[in-house]
Amino acid sequence: MLREYPIGKPQMYSIPEVAKEMYDNWLESHVGLGFVSCSVYIPEQHIPPLPVKMGKLVFPTGHVYGTFTFHELEYAINNCGVVITEFREVCYFEH
């Protein structure tokens, strides 16, 4: 599946409540692209969905922190039981 690339200057949201609101708004509209820095809980499964760099690239389960694209998180939440436990920052590109 091809995705567009972010273009232009991003809007940064570092207040957790505002970051969550931005991501929730994107989930409803799917307008723009972005990245979310957050803590997530990934349930035990054969092939975990989210990559995290821990010296090398790994696909862990349990509680982890990372930066993920909006699309990665949406897939992981809807199909793999991932739960966002804490928002830290959102980097949003309008296009």
PDB file of N, CA and C in Angstrom:
ATOM      1  N   MET A   1       0.836  -1.161   0.000  1.00  0.00           N
ATOM      2  CA  MET A   1       0.000   0.000   0.000  1.00  0.00           C
ATOM      3  C   MET A   1       0.890   1.237   0.000  1.00  0.00           C
ATOM      4  N   LEU A   2       0.680   2.115  -0.924  1.00  0.00           N
ATOM      5  CA  LEU A   2       1.481   3.334  -1.006  1.00  0.00           C
ATOM      6  C   LEU A   2       0.886   4.412  -0.123  1.00  0.00           C
ATOM      7  N   ARG A   3       1.750   5.136   0.538  1.00  0.00           N
ATOM      8  CA  ARG A   3       1.345   6.255   1.386  1.00  0.00           C
ATOM      9  C   ARG A   3       2.047   7.509   0.903  1.00  0.00           C
ATOM     10  N   GLU A   4       1.453   8.652   1.171  1.00  0.00           N
ATOM     11  CA  GLU A   4       2.086   9.917   0.838  1.00  0.00           C
ATOM     12  C   GLU A   4       3.166  10.215   1.862  1.00  0.00           C
ATOM     13  N   TYR A   5       4.080  11.110   1.503  1.00  0.00           N
ATOM     14  CA  TYR A   5       5.126  11.545   2.416  1.00  0.00           C
ATOM     15  C   TYR A   5       4.759  12.899   2.994  1.00  0.00           C
ATOM     16  N   PRO A   6       5.167  13.160   4.258  1.00  0.00           N
ATOM     17  CA  PRO A   6       4.910  14.479   4.830  1.00  0.00           C
ATOM     18  C   PRO A   6       5.672  15.558   4.073  1.00  0.00           C
ATOM     19  N   ILE A   7       5.009  16.684   3.850  1.00  0.00           N
ATOM     20  CA  ILE A   7       5.615  17.801   3.126  1.00  0.00           C
ATOM     21  C   ILE A   7       5.379  19.074   3.934  1.00  0.00           C
ATOM     22  N   GLY A   8       6.373  19.961   3.935  1.00  0.00           N
ATOM     23  CA  GLY A   8       6.207  21.256   4.588  1.00  0.00           C
ATOM     24  C   GLY A   8       6.696  21.265   6.018  1.00  0.00           C
ATOM     25  N   LYS A   9       6.391  22.346   6.698  1.00  0.00           N
ATOM     26  CA  LYS A   9       6.809  22.524   8.080  1.00  0.00           C
ATOM     27  C   LYS A   9       5.779  21.878   9.010  1.00  0.00           C
ATOM     28  N   PRO A  10       6.239  21.030   9.940  1.00  0.00           N
ATOM     29  CA  PRO A  10       5.281  20.356  10.823  1.00  0.00           C
ATOM     30  C   PRO A  10       4.805  21.260  11.953  1.00  0.00           C
ATOM     31  N   GLN A  11       3.670  20.915  12.479  1.00  0.00           N
ATOM     32  CA  GLN A  11       3.168  21.534  13.702  1.00  0.00           C
ATOM     33  C   GLN A  11       3.497  20.564  14.831  1.00  0.00           C
ATOM     34  N   MET A  12       4.127  21.073  15.886  1.00  0.00           N
ATOM     35  CA  MET A  12       4.533  20.232  17.009  1.00  0.00           C
ATOM     36  C   MET A  12       3.604  20.486  18.191  1.00  0.00           C
ATOM     37  N   TYR A  13       3.153  19.397  18.805  1.00  0.00           N
ATOM     38  CA  TYR A  13       2.289  19.478  19.978  1.00  0.00           C
ATOM     39  C   TYR A  13       2.925  18.651  21.093  1.00  0.00           C
ATOM     40  N   SER A  14       3.467  19.330  22.130  1.00  0.00           N
ATOM     41  CA  SER A  14       4.161  18.623  23.201  1.00  0.00           C
ATOM     42  C   SER A  14       3.368  18.507  24.492  1.00  0.00           C
ATOM     43  N   ILE A  15       2.201  19.103  24.551  1.00  0.00           N
ATOM     44  CA  ILE A  15       1.348  18.938  25.727  1.00  0.00           C
ATOM     45  C   ILE A  15       0.544  17.653  25.504  1.00  0.00           C
ATOM     46  N   PRO A  16       0.658  16.674  26.413  1.00  0.00           N
ATOM     47  CA  PRO A  16       0.032  15.366  26.177  1.00  0.00           C
ATOM     48  C   PRO A  16      -1.449  15.418  25.819  1.00  0.00           C
ATOM     49  N   GLU A  17      -2.223  16.276  26.478  1.00  0.00           N
ATOM     50  CA  GLU A  17      -3.663  16.342  26.187  1.00  0.00           C
ATOM     51  C   GLU A  17      -3.911  16.855  24.769  1.00  0.00           C
ATOM     52  N   VAL A  18      -3.119  17.830  24.343  1.00  0.00           N
ATOM     53  CA  VAL A  18      -3.260  18.388  22.991  1.00  0.00           C
ATOM     54  C   VAL A  18      -2.781  17.365  21.957  1.00  0.00           C
ATOM     55  N   ALA A  19      -1.702  16.647  22.273  1.00  0.00           N
ATOM     56  CA  ALA A  19      -1.200  15.614  21.367  1.00  0.00           C
ATOM     57  C   ALA A  19      -2.265  14.534  21.154  1.00  0.00           C
ATOM     58  N   LYS A  20      -2.912  14.098  22.229  1.00  0.00           N
ATOM     59  CA  LYS A  20      -3.972  13.092  22.115  1.00  0.00           C
ATOM     60  C   LYS A  20      -5.130  13.623  21.274  1.00  0.00           C
ATOM     61  N   GLU A  21      -5.506  14.866  21.505  1.00  0.00           N
ATOM     62  CA  GLU A  21      -6.597  15.473  20.736  1.00  0.00           C
ATOM     63  C   GLU A  21      -6.255  15.534  19.246  1.00  0.00           C
ATOM     64  N   MET A  22      -5.019  15.901  18.914  1.00  0.00           N
ATOM     65  CA  MET A  22      -4.600  15.954  17.505  1.00  0.00           C
ATOM     66  C   MET A  22      -4.692  14.573  16.856  1.00  0.00           C
ATOM     67  N   TYR A  23      -4.199  13.554  17.558  1.00  0.00           N
ATOM     68  CA  TYR A  23      -4.248  12.197  17.002  1.00  0.00           C
ATOM     69  C   TYR A  23      -5.704  11.737  16.852  1.00  0.00           C
ATOM     70  N   ASP A  24      -6.543  11.999  17.847  1.00  0.00           N
ATOM     71  CA  ASP A  24      -7.955  11.615  17.756  1.00  0.00           C
ATOM     72  C   ASP A  24      -8.647  12.319  16.588  1.00  0.00           C
ATOM     73  N   ASN A  25      -8.315  13.595  16.374  1.00  0.00           N
ATOM     74  CA  ASN A  25      -8.879  14.328  15.232  1.00  0.00           C
ATOM     75  C   ASN A  25      -8.438  13.697  13.916  1.00  0.00           C
ATOM     76  N   TRP A  26      -7.181  13.288  13.836  1.00  0.00           N
ATOM     77  CA  TRP A  26      -6.694  12.646  12.609  1.00  0.00           C
ATOM     78  C   TRP A  26      -7.427  11.323  12.372  1.00  0.00           C
ATOM     79  N   LEU A  27      -7.675  10.564  13.442  1.00  0.00           N
ATOM     80  CA  LEU A  27      -8.380   9.287  13.287  1.00  0.00           C
ATOM     81  C   LEU A  27      -9.762   9.481  12.664  1.00  0.00           C
ATOM     82  N   GLU A  28     -10.407  10.581  12.993  1.00  0.00           N
ATOM     83  CA  GLU A  28     -11.739  10.853  12.441  1.00  0.00           C
ATOM     84  C   GLU A  28     -11.682  11.338  11.004  1.00  0.00           C
ATOM     85  N   SER A  29     -10.671  12.157  10.673  1.00  0.00           N
ATOM     86  CA  SER A  29     -10.655  12.803   9.353  1.00  0.00           C
ATOM     87  C   SER A  29      -9.662  12.203   8.357  1.00  0.00           C
ATOM     88  N   HIS A  30      -8.576  11.620   8.844  1.00  0.00           N
ATOM     89  CA  HIS A  30      -7.492  11.111   8.002  1.00  0.00           C
ATOM     90  C   HIS A  30      -6.952  12.186   7.054  1.00  0.00           C
ATOM     91  N   VAL A  31      -6.887  13.417   7.531  1.00  0.00           N
ATOM     92  CA  VAL A  31      -6.327  14.522   6.762  1.00  0.00           C
ATOM     93  C   VAL A  31      -4.941  14.817   7.310  1.00  0.00           C
ATOM     94  N   GLY A  32      -3.936  14.817   6.442  1.00  0.00           N
ATOM     95  CA  GLY A  32      -2.569  15.067   6.860  1.00  0.00           C
ATOM     96  C   GLY A  32      -1.861  13.782   7.265  1.00  0.00           C
ATOM     97  N   LEU A  33      -0.628  13.939   7.716  1.00  0.00           N
ATOM     98  CA  LEU A  33       0.197  12.824   8.169  1.00  0.00           C
ATOM     99  C   LEU A  33       0.946  13.254   9.415  1.00  0.00           C
ATOM    100  N   GLY A  34       1.473  12.288  10.149  1.00  0.00           N
ATOM    101  CA  GLY A  34       2.230  12.690  11.319  1.00  0.00           C
ATOM    102  C   GLY A  34       2.854  11.525  12.069  1.00  0.00           C
ATOM    103  N   PHE A  35       3.485  11.898  13.168  1.00  0.00           N
ATOM    104  CA  PHE A  35       4.185  10.960  14.038  1.00  0.00           C
ATOM    105  C   PHE A  35       3.730  11.194  15.471  1.00  0.00           C
ATOM    106  N   VAL A  36       3.672  10.127  16.254  1.00  0.00           N
ATOM    107  CA  VAL A  36       3.285  10.215  17.659  1.00  0.00           C
ATOM    108  C   VAL A  36       4.390   9.605  18.504  1.00  0.00           C
ATOM    109  N   SER A  37       4.892  10.366  19.475  1.00  0.00           N
ATOM    110  CA  SER A  37       5.800   9.825  20.485  1.00  0.00           C
ATOM    111  C   SER A  37       4.926   9.457  21.670  1.00  0.00           C
ATOM    112  N   CYS A  38       4.926   8.174  22.031  1.00  0.00           N
ATOM    113  CA  CYS A  38       4.013   7.730  23.071  1.00  0.00           C
ATOM    114  C   CYS A  38       4.494   6.428  23.708  1.00  0.00           C
ATOM    115  N   SER A  39       3.886   6.118  24.823  1.00  0.00           N
ATOM    116  CA  SER A  39       4.069   4.816  25.455  1.00  0.00           C
ATOM    117  C   SER A  39       2.875   3.967  25.055  1.00  0.00           C
ATOM    118  N   VAL A  40       3.145   2.716  24.722  1.00  0.00           N
ATOM    119  CA  VAL A  40       2.070   1.810  24.309  1.00  0.00           C
ATOM    120  C   VAL A  40       2.207   0.482  25.041  1.00  0.00           C
ATOM    121  N   TYR A  41       1.092  -0.223  25.126  1.00  0.00           N
ATOM    122  CA  TYR A  41       1.121  -1.601  25.611  1.00  0.00           C
ATOM    123  C   TYR A  41       0.821  -2.497  24.416  1.00  0.00           C
ATOM    124  N   ILE A  42       1.749  -3.402  24.127  1.00  0.00           N
ATOM    125  CA  ILE A  42       1.593  -4.345  23.017  1.00  0.00           C
ATOM    126  C   ILE A  42       1.381  -5.728  23.618  1.00  0.00           C
ATOM    127  N   PRO A  43       0.189  -6.326  23.442  1.00  0.00           N
ATOM    128  CA  PRO A  43      -0.053  -7.649  24.011  1.00  0.00           C
ATOM    129  C   PRO A  43       0.838  -8.718  23.372  1.00  0.00           C
ATOM    130  N   GLU A  44       1.054  -9.781  24.105  1.00  0.00           N
ATOM    131  CA  GLU A  44       1.851 -10.909  23.614  1.00  0.00           C
ATOM    132  C   GLU A  44       1.201 -11.461  22.349  1.00  0.00           C
ATOM    133  N   GLN A  45       1.999 -11.608  21.279  1.00  0.00           N
ATOM    134  CA  GLN A  45       1.512 -12.162  20.021  1.00  0.00           C
ATOM    135  C   GLN A  45       2.685 -12.683  19.208  1.00  0.00           C
ATOM    136  N   HIS A  46       2.384 -13.496  18.221  1.00  0.00           N
ATOM    137  CA  HIS A  46       3.439 -14.148  17.431  1.00  0.00           C
ATOM    138  C   HIS A  46       4.321 -13.122  16.711  1.00  0.00           C
ATOM    139  N   ILE A  47       3.713 -12.155  16.025  1.00  0.00           N
ATOM    140  CA  ILE A  47       4.474 -11.118  15.323  1.00  0.00           C
ATOM    141  C   ILE A  47       3.955  -9.757  15.785  1.00  0.00           C
ATOM    142  N   PRO A  48       4.623  -9.109  16.748  1.00  0.00           N
ATOM    143  CA  PRO A  48       4.184  -7.792  17.216  1.00  0.00           C
ATOM    144  C   PRO A  48       4.244  -6.753  16.091  1.00  0.00           C
ATOM    145  N   PRO A  49       3.330  -5.762  16.106  1.00  0.00           N
ATOM    146  CA  PRO A  49       3.189  -4.859  14.969  1.00  0.00           C
ATOM    147  C   PRO A  49       4.094  -3.631  14.945  1.00  0.00           C
ATOM    148  N   LEU A  50       4.648  -3.207  16.087  1.00  0.00           N
ATOM    149  CA  LEU A  50       5.361  -1.925  16.120  1.00  0.00           C
ATOM    150  C   LEU A  50       6.862  -2.097  16.348  1.00  0.00           C
ATOM    151  N   PRO A  51       7.673  -1.474  15.483  1.00  0.00           N
ATOM    152  CA  PRO A  51       9.128  -1.549  15.664  1.00  0.00           C
ATOM    153  C   PRO A  51       9.614  -0.508  16.669  1.00  0.00           C
ATOM    154  N   VAL A  52      10.616  -0.892  17.448  1.00  0.00           N
ATOM    155  CA  VAL A  52      11.257   0.017  18.400  1.00  0.00           C
ATOM    156  C   VAL A  52      12.765  -0.191  18.294  1.00  0.00           C
ATOM    157  N   LYS A  53      13.511   0.906  18.272  1.00  0.00           N
ATOM    158  CA  LYS A  53      14.978   0.809  18.187  1.00  0.00           C
ATOM    159  C   LYS A  53      15.543   0.734  19.605  1.00  0.00           C
ATOM    160  N   MET A  54      16.127  -0.412  19.945  1.00  0.00           N
ATOM    161  CA  MET A  54      16.770  -0.632  21.244  1.00  0.00           C
ATOM    162  C   MET A  54      18.175  -1.158  20.970  1.00  0.00           C
ATOM    163  N   GLY A  55      19.030  -0.283  20.421  1.00  0.00           N
ATOM    164  CA  GLY A  55      20.336  -0.734  19.970  1.00  0.00           C
ATOM    165  C   GLY A  55      20.220  -1.305  18.564  1.00  0.00           C
ATOM    166  N   LYS A  56      19.256  -2.165  18.372  1.00  0.00           N
ATOM    167  CA  LYS A  56      18.903  -2.670  17.050  1.00  0.00           C
ATOM    168  C   LYS A  56      17.389  -2.631  16.948  1.00  0.00           C
ATOM    169  N   LEU A  57      16.863  -2.821  15.774  1.00  0.00           N
ATOM    170  CA  LEU A  57      15.419  -2.766  15.570  1.00  0.00           C
ATOM    171  C   LEU A  57      14.788  -4.053  16.084  1.00  0.00           C
ATOM    172  N   VAL A  58      13.835  -3.904  17.017  1.00  0.00           N
ATOM    173  CA  VAL A  58      13.142  -5.064  17.584  1.00  0.00           C
ATOM    174  C   VAL A  58      11.641  -4.828  17.516  1.00  0.00           C
ATOM    175  N   PHE A  59      10.885  -5.888  17.657  1.00  0.00           N
ATOM    176  CA  PHE A  59       9.429  -5.830  17.679  1.00  0.00           C
ATOM    177  C   PHE A  59       8.972  -6.411  19.020  1.00  0.00           C
ATOM    178  N   PRO A  60       8.977  -5.574  20.073  1.00  0.00           N
ATOM    179  CA  PRO A  60       8.720  -6.077  21.426  1.00  0.00           C
ATOM    180  C   PRO A  60       7.234  -6.199  21.757  1.00  0.00           C
ATOM    181  N   THR A  61       6.971  -6.890  22.870  1.00  0.00           N
ATOM    182  CA  THR A  61       5.646  -6.894  23.474  1.00  0.00           C
ATOM    183  C   THR A  61       5.784  -6.297  24.870  1.00  0.00           C
ATOM    184  N   GLY A  62       4.656  -5.961  25.472  1.00  0.00           N
ATOM    185  CA  GLY A  62       4.682  -5.341  26.793  1.00  0.00           C
ATOM    186  C   GLY A  62       4.609  -3.830  26.677  1.00  0.00           C
ATOM    187  N   HIS A  63       5.057  -3.148  27.729  1.00  0.00           N
ATOM    188  CA  HIS A  63       5.027  -1.685  27.764  1.00  0.00           C
ATOM    189  C   HIS A  63       6.303  -1.141  27.131  1.00  0.00           C
ATOM    190  N   VAL A  64       6.165  -0.327  26.092  1.00  0.00           N
ATOM    191  CA  VAL A  64       7.322   0.256  25.399  1.00  0.00           C
ATOM    192  C   VAL A  64       7.037   1.712  25.048  1.00  0.00           C
ATOM    193  N   TYR A  65       8.105   2.460  24.818  1.00  0.00           N
ATOM    194  CA  TYR A  65       8.018   3.851  24.362  1.00  0.00           C
ATOM    195  C   TYR A  65       8.630   3.916  22.973  1.00  0.00           C
ATOM    196  N   GLY A  66       8.002   4.697  22.089  1.00  0.00           N
ATOM    197  CA  GLY A  66       8.559   4.853  20.752  1.00  0.00           C
ATOM    198  C   GLY A  66       7.871   5.976  19.999  1.00  0.00           C
ATOM    199  N   THR A  67       8.354   6.213  18.803  1.00  0.00           N
ATOM    200  CA  THR A  67       7.745   7.185  17.900  1.00  0.00           C
ATOM    201  C   THR A  67       7.246   6.417  16.684  1.00  0.00           C
ATOM    202  N   PHE A  68       5.965   6.570  16.403  1.00  0.00           N
ATOM    203  CA  PHE A  68       5.319   5.787  15.360  1.00  0.00           C
ATOM    204  C   PHE A  68       4.523   6.710  14.446  1.00  0.00           C
ATOM    205  N   THR A  69       4.311   6.287  13.209  1.00  0.00           N
ATOM    206  CA  THR A  69       3.465   7.067  12.306  1.00  0.00           C
ATOM    207  C   THR A  69       2.009   6.886  12.709  1.00  0.00           C
ATOM    208  N   PHE A  70       1.180   7.833  12.288  1.00  0.00           N
ATOM    209  CA  PHE A  70      -0.251   7.727  12.558  1.00  0.00           C
ATOM    210  C   PHE A  70      -0.801   6.402  12.019  1.00  0.00           C
ATOM    211  N   HIS A  71      -0.380   6.046  10.801  1.00  0.00           N
ATOM    212  CA  HIS A  71      -0.899   4.827  10.159  1.00  0.00           C
ATOM    213  C   HIS A  71      -0.456   3.570  10.900  1.00  0.00           C
ATOM    214  N   GLU A  72       0.794   3.531  11.368  1.00  0.00           N
ATOM    215  CA  GLU A  72       1.265   2.372  12.138  1.00  0.00           C
ATOM    216  C   GLU A  72       0.424   2.177  13.395  1.00  0.00           C
ATOM    217  N   LEU A  73       0.193   3.269  14.120  1.00  0.00           N
ATOM    218  CA  LEU A  73      -0.591   3.173  15.354  1.00  0.00           C
ATOM    219  C   LEU A  73      -2.037   2.778  15.075  1.00  0.00           C
ATOM    220  N   GLU A  74      -2.616   3.351  14.046  1.00  0.00           N
ATOM    221  CA  GLU A  74      -3.998   3.011  13.715  1.00  0.00           C
ATOM    222  C   GLU A  74      -4.128   1.514  13.431  1.00  0.00           C
ATOM    223  N   TYR A  75      -3.218   0.975  12.635  1.00  0.00           N
ATOM    224  CA  TYR A  75      -3.244  -0.464  12.328  1.00  0.00           C
ATOM    225  C   TYR A  75      -3.073  -1.296  13.597  1.00  0.00           C
ATOM    226  N   ALA A  76      -2.076  -0.929  14.415  1.00  0.00           N
ATOM    227  CA  ALA A  76      -1.773  -1.698  15.619  1.00  0.00           C
ATOM    228  C   ALA A  76      -2.944  -1.683  16.600  1.00  0.00           C
ATOM    229  N   ILE A  77      -3.615  -0.545  16.731  1.00  0.00           N
ATOM    230  CA  ILE A  77      -4.755  -0.438  17.646  1.00  0.00           C
ATOM    231  C   ILE A  77      -5.940  -1.241  17.123  1.00  0.00           C
ATOM    232  N   ASN A  78      -6.257  -1.078  15.842  1.00  0.00           N
ATOM    233  CA  ASN A  78      -7.450  -1.718  15.270  1.00  0.00           C
ATOM    234  C   ASN A  78      -7.301  -3.216  15.057  1.00  0.00           C
ATOM    235  N   ASN A  79      -6.080  -3.701  14.806  1.00  0.00           N
ATOM    236  CA  ASN A  79      -5.909  -5.104  14.418  1.00  0.00           C
ATOM    237  C   ASN A  79      -5.100  -5.954  15.387  1.00  0.00           C
ATOM    238  N   CYS A  80      -4.363  -5.333  16.298  1.00  0.00           N
ATOM    239  CA  CYS A  80      -3.435  -6.111  17.125  1.00  0.00           C
ATOM    240  C   CYS A  80      -3.627  -5.895  18.623  1.00  0.00           C
ATOM    241  N   GLY A  81      -4.627  -5.138  19.027  1.00  0.00           N
ATOM    242  CA  GLY A  81      -4.905  -4.952  20.442  1.00  0.00           C
ATOM    243  C   GLY A  81      -3.969  -4.006  21.172  1.00  0.00           C
ATOM    244  N   VAL A  82      -3.214  -3.193  20.444  1.00  0.00           N
ATOM    245  CA  VAL A  82      -2.297  -2.235  21.060  1.00  0.00           C
ATOM    246  C   VAL A  82      -3.105  -1.108  21.712  1.00  0.00           C
ATOM    247  N   VAL A  83      -2.620  -0.640  22.859  1.00  0.00           N
ATOM    248  CA  VAL A  83      -3.269   0.446  23.588  1.00  0.00           C
ATOM    249  C   VAL A  83      -2.233   1.529  23.856  1.00  0.00           C
ATOM    250  N   ILE A  84      -2.576   2.775  23.541  1.00  0.00           N
ATOM    251  CA  ILE A  84      -1.700   3.896  23.876  1.00  0.00           C
ATOM    252  C   ILE A  84      -1.920   4.219  25.349  1.00  0.00           C
ATOM    253  N   THR A  85      -0.840   4.154  26.150  1.00  0.00           N
ATOM    254  CA  THR A  85      -0.964   4.411  27.582  1.00  0.00           C
ATOM    255  C   THR A  85      -0.582   5.829  27.959  1.00  0.00           C
ATOM    256  N   GLU A  86       0.236   6.489  27.133  1.00  0.00           N
ATOM    257  CA  GLU A  86       0.641   7.868  27.424  1.00  0.00           C
ATOM    258  C   GLU A  86       1.079   8.561  26.142  1.00  0.00           C
ATOM    259  N   PHE A  87       0.490   9.709  25.862  1.00  0.00           N
ATOM    260  CA  PHE A  87       0.929  10.544  24.754  1.00  0.00           C
ATOM    261  C   PHE A  87       2.020  11.472  25.260  1.00  0.00           C
ATOM    262  N   ARG A  88       3.043  11.710  24.435  1.00  0.00           N
ATOM    263  CA  ARG A  88       4.078  12.660  24.805  1.00  0.00           C
ATOM    264  C   ARG A  88       4.147  13.817  23.823  1.00  0.00           C
ATOM    265  N   GLU A  89       4.131  13.497  22.523  1.00  0.00           N
ATOM    266  CA  GLU A  89       4.289  14.551  21.519  1.00  0.00           C
ATOM    267  C   GLU A  89       3.715  14.083  20.194  1.00  0.00           C
ATOM    268  N   VAL A  90       3.186  15.034  19.425  1.00  0.00           N
ATOM    269  CA  VAL A  90       2.707  14.749  18.066  1.00  0.00           C
ATOM    270  C   VAL A  90       3.378  15.735  17.116  1.00  0.00           C
ATOM    271  N   CYS A  91       3.843  15.224  16.006  1.00  0.00           N
ATOM    272  CA  CYS A  91       4.402  16.022  14.912  1.00  0.00           C
ATOM    273  C   CYS A  91       3.433  15.839  13.745  1.00  0.00           C
ATOM    274  N   TYR A  92       2.729  16.917  13.357  1.00  0.00           N
ATOM    275  CA  TYR A  92       1.648  16.831  12.385  1.00  0.00           C
ATOM    276  C   TYR A  92       1.940  17.654  11.143  1.00  0.00           C
ATOM    277  N   PHE A  93       1.755  17.053   9.989  1.00  0.00           N
ATOM    278  CA  PHE A  93       1.922  17.725   8.697  1.00  0.00           C
ATOM    279  C   PHE A  93       0.549  17.844   8.043  1.00  0.00           C
ATOM    280  N   GLU A  94       0.142  19.078   7.710  1.00  0.00           N
ATOM    281  CA  GLU A  94      -1.158  19.288   7.072  1.00  0.00           C
ATOM    282  C   GLU A  94      -1.158  18.894   5.604  1.00  0.00           C
ATOM    283  N   HIS A  95      -0.062  19.004   4.901  1.00  0.00           N
ATOM    284  CA  HIS A  95       0.144  18.798   3.459  1.00  0.00           C
ATOM    285  C   HIS A  95       0.250  20.128   2.803  1.00  0.00           C
TER     286      HIS A  95
END
